[in-house]
């Protein structure tokens, strides 16, 4: 009798244990799978997700998680299978379409992306979620239809739509959309001491070609030291691959206070999460040639763009000297309306109006504002103060005012 009781009790315990194993919380399994997958333990995370899908095959969030895990591994076809199941299971759940479109963009399957966008629009009708409108803009961007891409995303930016890399994307569109424009700037520099104020005018024209990207021709004229001089320059911003572009500059002048010849080049690379890296070189042919190695790291975060630049000037006799600039911009309703502040030591290698070889140390601060008045007209103004060390006991205080405008056509 005792043996029979023990056998029945064991059977009941085993049955209860099996029932407990079979009845589980799918939300808890989703959290466990997500933690593993976000830690790049994709196989372990999917094993847990599959357990939940065996009992709840239409759980959209788990299907999306599995699909994204395959996409992050570069297994785009496998990802499509689960993301397709997700939008079939929940046709009015935007996360499924977003994940599906992201995966199709990564695999450059733009034809299929068109189809998924069409299905999303059919499911949502006139109330298309912002995150799907953003993906539609990206599809135009990948097809080099920059005007259409901008027209979709600009209203989202104006109303404060947030997504990773939004501001960097807007800045790229701005770079690609710039076709034809003319503009002018005026700089007034006043100094404490015997130096008369400097007056500098700059006029430029901009166009765009497939080979060069934005192409800018600029003429700068300045009156200083009882002399008058002209500097002529050409800038280009060619694209290099999906995530990079270059800056190229060449110019020259016959005036003593401008470089006789200048050349510069940089490569910019866009990384994930709004980061941008740059490395470059500048040649400034003043009375003594100056070679500058320059690099910067930038970050787009929300409506802010933050950038830290380091310049190294090698010298065989004195050793290397360095200068740094920190720039912060806060963008308003468009990616061309911003307030900026800049703090720095030394002179930027892109300041064509100053002979770096004549300065030992320089400390400066600048603030400015740029406003797009209309789609065709932009104005901007900057002011700053610098303290330049000309020799160990000779300092020059400089107050600068810059005003400018641009007309597009």
PDB file of C-alpha atoms in Angstrom, residues 147-396:
ATOM      1  CA  UNK A 147      14.308  66.482 -53.149  1.00  0.00           C
ATOM      2  CA  UNK A 148      11.559  63.915 -52.517  1.00  0.00           C
ATOM      3  CA  UNK A 149      13.424  62.570 -49.483  1.00  0.00           C
ATOM      4  CA  UNK A 150      13.712  66.061 -48.000  1.00  0.00           C
ATOM      5  CA  UNK A 151      10.054  66.921 -48.595  1.00  0.00           C
ATOM      6  CA  UNK A 152       9.008  63.905 -46.534  1.00  0.00           C
ATOM      7  CA  UNK A 153      11.458  64.227 -43.658  1.00  0.00           C
ATOM      8  CA  UNK A 154      11.564  68.009 -43.168  1.00  0.00           C
ATOM      9  CA  UNK A 155       8.037  68.212 -41.630  1.00  0.00           C
ATOM     10  CA  UNK A 156       9.025  65.419 -39.227  1.00  0.00           C
ATOM     11  CA  UNK A 157      12.125  67.332 -38.140  1.00  0.00           C
ATOM     12  CA  UNK A 158      10.123  70.526 -37.666  1.00  0.00           C
ATOM     13  CA  UNK A 159       7.645  68.860 -35.324  1.00  0.00           C
ATOM     14  CA  UNK A 160      10.389  67.231 -33.268  1.00  0.00           C
ATOM     15  CA  UNK A 161      10.357  63.628 -34.472  1.00  0.00           C
ATOM     16  CA  UNK A 162      13.282  61.832 -32.835  1.00  0.00           C
ATOM     17  CA  UNK A 163      15.205  58.841 -34.138  1.00  0.00           C
ATOM     18  CA  UNK A 164      18.844  57.852 -34.051  1.00  0.00           C
ATOM     19  CA  UNK A 165      20.857  59.756 -36.659  1.00  0.00           C
ATOM     20  CA  UNK A 166      18.001  62.118 -37.626  1.00  0.00           C
ATOM     21  CA  UNK A 167      20.060  65.328 -37.588  1.00  0.00           C
ATOM     22  CA  UNK A 168      22.986  63.699 -39.394  1.00  0.00           C
ATOM     23  CA  UNK A 169      20.566  62.475 -42.061  1.00  0.00           C
ATOM     24  CA  UNK A 170      19.159  65.997 -42.468  1.00  0.00           C
ATOM     25  CA  UNK A 171      22.674  67.403 -42.844  1.00  0.00           C
ATOM     26  CA  UNK A 172      23.481  64.834 -45.544  1.00  0.00           C
ATOM     27  CA  UNK A 173      20.307  65.780 -47.413  1.00  0.00           C
ATOM     28  CA  UNK A 174      21.286  69.428 -47.115  1.00  0.00           C
ATOM     29  CA  UNK A 175      24.683  68.631 -48.639  1.00  0.00           C
ATOM     30  CA  UNK A 176      23.182  66.674 -51.540  1.00  0.00           C
ATOM     31  CA  UNK A 177      20.358  69.137 -52.226  1.00  0.00           C
ATOM     32  CA  UNK A 178      22.595  72.168 -52.576  1.00  0.00           C
ATOM     33  CA  UNK A 179      22.632  72.815 -56.301  1.00  0.00           C
ATOM     34  CA  UNK A 180      23.078  76.441 -57.368  1.00  0.00           C
ATOM     35  CA  UNK A 181      23.673  79.428 -55.124  1.00  0.00           C
ATOM     36  CA  UNK A 182      25.553  82.701 -54.819  1.00  0.00           C
ATOM     37  CA  UNK A 183      26.563  84.369 -51.594  1.00  0.00           C
ATOM     38  CA  UNK A 184      28.702  86.997 -49.944  1.00  0.00           C
ATOM     39  CA  UNK A 185      30.281  87.623 -46.545  1.00  0.00           C
ATOM     40  CA  UNK A 186      31.833  90.631 -44.887  1.00  0.00           C
ATOM     41  CA  UNK A 187      34.359  90.455 -42.023  1.00  0.00           C
ATOM     42  CA  UNK A 188      35.365  93.359 -39.846  1.00  0.00           C
ATOM     43  CA  UNK A 189      38.382  92.869 -37.551  1.00  0.00           C
ATOM     44  CA  UNK A 190      39.348  95.545 -35.089  1.00  0.00           C
ATOM     45  CA  UNK A 191      42.465  95.403 -32.920  1.00  0.00           C
ATOM     46  CA  UNK A 192      43.611  96.962 -29.710  1.00  0.00           C
ATOM     47  CA  UNK A 193      46.701  99.002 -30.481  1.00  0.00           C
ATOM     48  CA  UNK A 194      48.165 100.642 -33.574  1.00  0.00           C
ATOM     49  CA  UNK A 195      46.813  98.255 -36.224  1.00  0.00           C
ATOM     50  CA  UNK A 196      44.073  99.662 -38.399  1.00  0.00           C
ATOM     51  CA  UNK A 197      40.888  97.553 -38.765  1.00  0.00           C
ATOM     52  CA  UNK A 198      40.822  94.882 -41.455  1.00  0.00           C
ATOM     53  CA  UNK A 199      37.988  94.750 -43.976  1.00  0.00           C
ATOM     54  CA  UNK A 200      37.441  91.480 -45.836  1.00  0.00           C
ATOM     55  CA  UNK A 201      34.842  90.634 -48.491  1.00  0.00           C
ATOM     56  CA  UNK A 202      34.159  87.228 -49.932  1.00  0.00           C
ATOM     57  CA  UNK A 203      31.962  86.290 -52.896  1.00  0.00           C
ATOM     58  CA  UNK A 204      31.183  82.756 -53.938  1.00  0.00           C
ATOM     59  CA  UNK A 205      29.140  80.703 -56.343  1.00  0.00           C
ATOM     60  CA  UNK A 206      28.114  77.104 -55.816  1.00  0.00           C
ATOM     61  CA  UNK A 207      26.863  74.339 -58.074  1.00  0.00           C
ATOM     62  CA  UNK A 208      26.805  70.563 -57.916  1.00  0.00           C
ATOM     63  CA  UNK A 209      28.109  67.803 -60.179  1.00  0.00           C
ATOM     64  CA  UNK A 210      28.057  64.029 -59.753  1.00  0.00           C
ATOM     65  CA  UNK A 211      31.845  63.876 -59.805  1.00  0.00           C
ATOM     66  CA  UNK A 212      32.657  66.702 -57.383  1.00  0.00           C
ATOM     67  CA  UNK A 213      29.542  66.896 -55.225  1.00  0.00           C
ATOM     68  CA  UNK A 214      29.133  70.510 -54.160  1.00  0.00           C
ATOM     69  CA  UNK A 215      31.588  72.691 -56.116  1.00  0.00           C
ATOM     70  CA  UNK A 216      32.292  76.164 -54.747  1.00  0.00           C
ATOM     71  CA  UNK A 217      34.339  78.937 -56.378  1.00  0.00           C
ATOM     72  CA  UNK A 218      35.238  81.763 -54.008  1.00  0.00           C
ATOM     73  CA  UNK A 219      37.019  85.110 -54.304  1.00  0.00           C
ATOM     74  CA  UNK A 220      38.160  86.810 -51.100  1.00  0.00           C
ATOM     75  CA  UNK A 221      39.464  90.374 -51.044  1.00  0.00           C
ATOM     76  CA  UNK A 222      40.879  92.178 -48.043  1.00  0.00           C
ATOM     77  CA  UNK A 223      42.280  95.566 -47.074  1.00  0.00           C
ATOM     78  CA  UNK A 224      44.859  95.391 -44.281  1.00  0.00           C
ATOM     79  CA  UNK A 225      48.304  96.790 -43.413  1.00  0.00           C
ATOM     80  CA  UNK A 226      47.706  99.560 -45.982  1.00  0.00           C
ATOM     81  CA  UNK A 227      47.590  96.882 -48.678  1.00  0.00           C
ATOM     82  CA  UNK A 228      44.881  95.206 -50.729  1.00  0.00           C
ATOM     83  CA  UNK A 229      44.934  91.545 -51.727  1.00  0.00           C
ATOM     84  CA  UNK A 230      42.842  88.883 -53.431  1.00  0.00           C
ATOM     85  CA  UNK A 231      42.619  85.150 -52.719  1.00  0.00           C
ATOM     86  CA  UNK A 232      40.984  82.753 -55.195  1.00  0.00           C
ATOM     87  CA  UNK A 233      39.824  79.286 -54.069  1.00  0.00           C
ATOM     88  CA  UNK A 234      37.939  76.233 -55.259  1.00  0.00           C
ATOM     89  CA  UNK A 235      36.256  73.735 -52.900  1.00  0.00           C
ATOM     90  CA  UNK A 236      34.713  70.344 -53.681  1.00  0.00           C
ATOM     91  CA  UNK A 237      32.822  67.809 -51.563  1.00  0.00           C
ATOM     92  CA  UNK A 238      32.745  64.514 -53.516  1.00  0.00           C
ATOM     93  CA  UNK A 239      30.912  61.511 -52.065  1.00  0.00           C
ATOM     94  CA  UNK A 240      32.949  58.391 -51.306  1.00  0.00           C
ATOM     95  CA  UNK A 241      30.823  55.313 -50.797  1.00  0.00           C
ATOM     96  CA  UNK A 242      27.640  55.187 -48.738  1.00  0.00           C
ATOM     97  CA  UNK A 243      29.032  56.609 -45.525  1.00  0.00           C
ATOM     98  CA  UNK A 244      31.815  58.938 -46.529  1.00  0.00           C
ATOM     99  CA  UNK A 245      32.675  62.107 -48.376  1.00  0.00           C
ATOM    100  CA  UNK A 246      35.744  64.252 -48.944  1.00  0.00           C
ATOM    101  CA  UNK A 247      36.598  67.928 -48.699  1.00  0.00           C
ATOM    102  CA  UNK A 248      39.128  69.282 -51.215  1.00  0.00           C
ATOM    103  CA  UNK A 249      40.445  72.853 -51.381  1.00  0.00           C
ATOM    104  CA  UNK A 250      42.950  74.598 -53.625  1.00  0.00           C
ATOM    105  CA  UNK A 251      43.725  78.308 -53.846  1.00  0.00           C
ATOM    106  CA  UNK A 252      46.333  81.011 -54.102  1.00  0.00           C
ATOM    107  CA  UNK A 253      47.093  84.716 -53.879  1.00  0.00           C
ATOM    108  CA  UNK A 254      49.718  87.309 -54.701  1.00  0.00           C
ATOM    109  CA  UNK A 255      49.138  89.222 -51.448  1.00  0.00           C
ATOM    110  CA  UNK A 256      51.634  88.865 -48.609  1.00  0.00           C
ATOM    111  CA  UNK A 257      48.934  88.300 -45.984  1.00  0.00           C
ATOM    112  CA  UNK A 258      47.255  85.455 -47.926  1.00  0.00           C
ATOM    113  CA  UNK A 259      48.970  82.134 -48.720  1.00  0.00           C
ATOM    114  CA  UNK A 260      50.643  82.151 -52.122  1.00  0.00           C
ATOM    115  CA  UNK A 261      49.337  78.629 -52.522  1.00  0.00           C
ATOM    116  CA  UNK A 262      47.066  76.565 -50.320  1.00  0.00           C
ATOM    117  CA  UNK A 263      45.834  73.028 -50.598  1.00  0.00           C
ATOM    118  CA  UNK A 264      43.752  70.884 -48.288  1.00  0.00           C
ATOM    119  CA  UNK A 265      41.915  67.634 -48.136  1.00  0.00           C
ATOM    120  CA  UNK A 266      39.883  65.688 -45.581  1.00  0.00           C
ATOM    121  CA  UNK A 267      37.911  62.485 -45.495  1.00  0.00           C
ATOM    122  CA  UNK A 268      34.736  62.317 -43.404  1.00  0.00           C
ATOM    123  CA  UNK A 269      33.176  59.003 -42.395  1.00  0.00           C
ATOM    124  CA  UNK A 270      29.734  58.626 -40.844  1.00  0.00           C
ATOM    125  CA  UNK A 271      29.478  55.943 -38.178  1.00  0.00           C
ATOM    126  CA  UNK A 272      26.508  54.476 -36.340  1.00  0.00           C
ATOM    127  CA  UNK A 273      24.676  56.391 -33.602  1.00  0.00           C
ATOM    128  CA  UNK A 274      25.423  59.805 -35.109  1.00  0.00           C
ATOM    129  CA  UNK A 275      29.233  59.751 -34.889  1.00  0.00           C
ATOM    130  CA  UNK A 276      31.464  61.249 -37.575  1.00  0.00           C
ATOM    131  CA  UNK A 277      35.250  60.973 -37.922  1.00  0.00           C
ATOM    132  CA  UNK A 278      37.542  63.121 -40.068  1.00  0.00           C
ATOM    133  CA  UNK A 279      41.188  63.028 -40.977  1.00  0.00           C
ATOM    134  CA  UNK A 280      43.008  65.456 -43.262  1.00  0.00           C
ATOM    135  CA  UNK A 281      45.967  67.573 -44.281  1.00  0.00           C
ATOM    136  CA  UNK A 282      46.481  71.275 -45.076  1.00  0.00           C
ATOM    137  CA  UNK A 283      49.326  73.037 -46.892  1.00  0.00           C
ATOM    138  CA  UNK A 284      49.641  76.796 -46.377  1.00  0.00           C
ATOM    139  CA  UNK A 285      52.321  78.544 -48.415  1.00  0.00           C
ATOM    140  CA  UNK A 286      52.898  81.821 -46.585  1.00  0.00           C
ATOM    141  CA  UNK A 287      56.416  83.292 -46.268  1.00  0.00           C
ATOM    142  CA  UNK A 288      57.216  79.990 -44.585  1.00  0.00           C
ATOM    143  CA  UNK A 289      55.366  76.839 -45.570  1.00  0.00           C
ATOM    144  CA  UNK A 290      53.110  75.375 -42.915  1.00  0.00           C
ATOM    145  CA  UNK A 291      52.047  71.721 -42.953  1.00  0.00           C
ATOM    146  CA  UNK A 292      49.060  70.820 -40.815  1.00  0.00           C
ATOM    147  CA  UNK A 293      47.659  67.422 -39.941  1.00  0.00           C
ATOM    148  CA  UNK A 294      44.072  67.772 -38.802  1.00  0.00           C
ATOM    149  CA  UNK A 295      41.411  65.462 -37.460  1.00  0.00           C
ATOM    150  CA  UNK A 296      38.071  65.735 -35.724  1.00  0.00           C
ATOM    151  CA  UNK A 297      35.383  63.687 -34.063  1.00  0.00           C
ATOM    152  CA  UNK A 298      31.752  64.820 -34.250  1.00  0.00           C
ATOM    153  CA  UNK A 299      28.520  63.625 -32.716  1.00  0.00           C
ATOM    154  CA  UNK A 300      24.886  64.318 -33.608  1.00  0.00           C
ATOM    155  CA  UNK A 301      22.720  63.990 -30.518  1.00  0.00           C
ATOM    156  CA  UNK A 302      19.145  65.225 -30.599  1.00  0.00           C
ATOM    157  CA  UNK A 303      19.229  68.757 -32.031  1.00  0.00           C
ATOM    158  CA  UNK A 304      22.900  69.209 -31.151  1.00  0.00           C
ATOM    159  CA  UNK A 305      26.026  68.758 -33.230  1.00  0.00           C
ATOM    160  CA  UNK A 306      29.239  68.606 -31.173  1.00  0.00           C
ATOM    161  CA  UNK A 307      32.700  68.575 -32.743  1.00  0.00           C
ATOM    162  CA  UNK A 308      36.225  68.496 -31.357  1.00  0.00           C
ATOM    163  CA  UNK A 309      39.111  69.185 -33.746  1.00  0.00           C
ATOM    164  CA  UNK A 310      42.838  68.712 -33.180  1.00  0.00           C
ATOM    165  CA  UNK A 311      45.485  70.233 -35.461  1.00  0.00           C
ATOM    166  CA  UNK A 312      49.150  69.243 -35.370  1.00  0.00           C
ATOM    167  CA  UNK A 313      51.827  71.434 -37.014  1.00  0.00           C
ATOM    168  CA  UNK A 314      55.132  69.515 -37.312  1.00  0.00           C
ATOM    169  CA  UNK A 315      58.372  71.497 -37.119  1.00  0.00           C
ATOM    170  CA  UNK A 316      61.789  69.879 -37.467  1.00  0.00           C
ATOM    171  CA  UNK A 317      63.442  72.573 -35.321  1.00  0.00           C
ATOM    172  CA  UNK A 318      60.886  73.470 -32.661  1.00  0.00           C
ATOM    173  CA  UNK A 319      58.933  70.231 -32.577  1.00  0.00           C
ATOM    174  CA  UNK A 320      55.220  69.846 -33.153  1.00  0.00           C
ATOM    175  CA  UNK A 321      52.708  72.435 -32.014  1.00  0.00           C
ATOM    176  CA  UNK A 322      48.995  71.857 -31.647  1.00  0.00           C
ATOM    177  CA  UNK A 323      45.744  73.769 -31.739  1.00  0.00           C
ATOM    178  CA  UNK A 324      42.214  72.682 -30.856  1.00  0.00           C
ATOM    179  CA  UNK A 325      38.682  73.878 -31.550  1.00  0.00           C
ATOM    180  CA  UNK A 326      35.447  72.799 -29.920  1.00  0.00           C
ATOM    181  CA  UNK A 327      32.223  73.647 -31.766  1.00  0.00           C
ATOM    182  CA  UNK A 328      28.645  73.154 -30.600  1.00  0.00           C
ATOM    183  CA  UNK A 329      25.588  73.873 -32.736  1.00  0.00           C
ATOM    184  CA  UNK A 330      21.956  73.713 -31.718  1.00  0.00           C
ATOM    185  CA  UNK A 331      19.549  73.289 -34.655  1.00  0.00           C
ATOM    186  CA  UNK A 332      16.028  74.708 -34.667  1.00  0.00           C
ATOM    187  CA  UNK A 333      13.200  74.053 -37.156  1.00  0.00           C
ATOM    188  CA  UNK A 334      15.431  72.996 -40.050  1.00  0.00           C
ATOM    189  CA  UNK A 335      18.912  71.558 -40.387  1.00  0.00           C
ATOM    190  CA  UNK A 336      20.111  74.979 -41.590  1.00  0.00           C
ATOM    191  CA  UNK A 337      18.818  77.126 -38.710  1.00  0.00           C
ATOM    192  CA  UNK A 338      21.236  76.982 -35.818  1.00  0.00           C
ATOM    193  CA  UNK A 339      22.979  78.777 -32.985  1.00  0.00           C
ATOM    194  CA  UNK A 340      26.668  77.998 -32.579  1.00  0.00           C
ATOM    195  CA  UNK A 341      29.467  78.533 -30.107  1.00  0.00           C
ATOM    196  CA  UNK A 342      33.148  77.860 -30.697  1.00  0.00           C
ATOM    197  CA  UNK A 343      36.042  77.800 -28.266  1.00  0.00           C
ATOM    198  CA  UNK A 344      39.603  77.244 -29.368  1.00  0.00           C
ATOM    199  CA  UNK A 345      43.315  77.573 -28.931  1.00  0.00           C
ATOM    200  CA  UNK A 346      45.490  78.334 -31.923  1.00  0.00           C
ATOM    201  CA  UNK A 347      44.179  79.104 -35.403  1.00  0.00           C
ATOM    202  CA  UNK A 348      41.997  76.803 -37.470  1.00  0.00           C
ATOM    203  CA  UNK A 349      43.819  75.493 -40.579  1.00  0.00           C
ATOM    204  CA  UNK A 350      40.829  76.543 -42.671  1.00  0.00           C
ATOM    205  CA  UNK A 351      41.154  80.230 -41.719  1.00  0.00           C
ATOM    206  CA  UNK A 352      42.710  81.441 -44.930  1.00  0.00           C
ATOM    207  CA  UNK A 353      43.143  84.995 -43.639  1.00  0.00           C
ATOM    208  CA  UNK A 354      45.718  84.298 -40.926  1.00  0.00           C
ATOM    209  CA  UNK A 355      49.378  83.300 -41.139  1.00  0.00           C
ATOM    210  CA  UNK A 356      49.771  80.526 -38.575  1.00  0.00           C
ATOM    211  CA  UNK A 357      53.540  80.725 -38.691  1.00  0.00           C
ATOM    212  CA  UNK A 358      53.346  84.210 -37.149  1.00  0.00           C
ATOM    213  CA  UNK A 359      51.412  83.114 -34.053  1.00  0.00           C
ATOM    214  CA  UNK A 360      52.732  81.376 -30.953  1.00  0.00           C
ATOM    215  CA  UNK A 361      49.459  80.969 -29.090  1.00  0.00           C
ATOM    216  CA  UNK A 362      45.926  82.122 -29.696  1.00  0.00           C
ATOM    217  CA  UNK A 363      42.781  81.835 -27.597  1.00  0.00           C
ATOM    218  CA  UNK A 364      39.393  82.548 -29.072  1.00  0.00           C
ATOM    219  CA  UNK A 365      35.672  82.340 -28.584  1.00  0.00           C
ATOM    220  CA  UNK A 366      32.930  82.850 -31.180  1.00  0.00           C
ATOM    221  CA  UNK A 367      29.154  82.765 -31.227  1.00  0.00           C
ATOM    222  CA  UNK A 368      26.869  82.877 -34.234  1.00  0.00           C
ATOM    223  CA  UNK A 369      23.444  82.326 -35.705  1.00  0.00           C
ATOM    224  CA  UNK A 370      22.268  81.155 -39.122  1.00  0.00           C
ATOM    225  CA  UNK A 371      18.668  81.419 -40.362  1.00  0.00           C
ATOM    226  CA  UNK A 372      16.985  80.145 -43.515  1.00  0.00           C
ATOM    227  CA  UNK A 373      14.545  82.988 -44.203  1.00  0.00           C
ATOM    228  CA  UNK A 374      12.914  81.233 -47.158  1.00  0.00           C
ATOM    229  CA  UNK A 375      13.752  78.193 -49.298  1.00  0.00           C
ATOM    230  CA  UNK A 376      15.920  80.505 -51.426  1.00  0.00           C
ATOM    231  CA  UNK A 377      17.417  83.000 -48.985  1.00  0.00           C
ATOM    232  CA  UNK A 378      19.668  82.511 -45.953  1.00  0.00           C
ATOM    233  CA  UNK A 379      21.430  84.958 -43.630  1.00  0.00           C
ATOM    234  CA  UNK A 380      24.034  84.461 -40.917  1.00  0.00           C
ATOM    235  CA  UNK A 381      26.127  86.439 -38.468  1.00  0.00           C
ATOM    236  CA  UNK A 382      29.032  85.588 -36.157  1.00  0.00           C
ATOM    237  CA  UNK A 383      31.108  87.521 -33.685  1.00  0.00           C
ATOM    238  CA  UNK A 384      34.167  86.543 -31.721  1.00  0.00           C
ATOM    239  CA  UNK A 385      37.115  87.603 -29.644  1.00  0.00           C
ATOM    240  CA  UNK A 386      40.669  86.297 -29.852  1.00  0.00           C
ATOM    241  CA  UNK A 387      43.905  86.999 -28.051  1.00  0.00           C
ATOM    242  CA  UNK A 388      46.879  86.228 -30.304  1.00  0.00           C
ATOM    243  CA  UNK A 389      50.479  85.903 -29.089  1.00  0.00           C
ATOM    244  CA  UNK A 390      52.793  87.392 -31.733  1.00  0.00           C
ATOM    245  CA  UNK A 391      55.910  87.054 -29.563  1.00  0.00           C
ATOM    246  CA  UNK A 392      56.588  86.185 -25.931  1.00  0.00           C
ATOM    247  CA  UNK A 393      55.825  89.754 -24.838  1.00  0.00           C
ATOM    248  CA  UNK A 394      53.565  90.952 -27.657  1.00  0.00           C
ATOM    249  CA  UNK A 395      49.854  90.124 -27.638  1.00  0.00           C
ATOM    250  CA  UNK A 396      47.139  91.280 -30.025  1.00  0.00           C
TER     251      UNK A 396
END
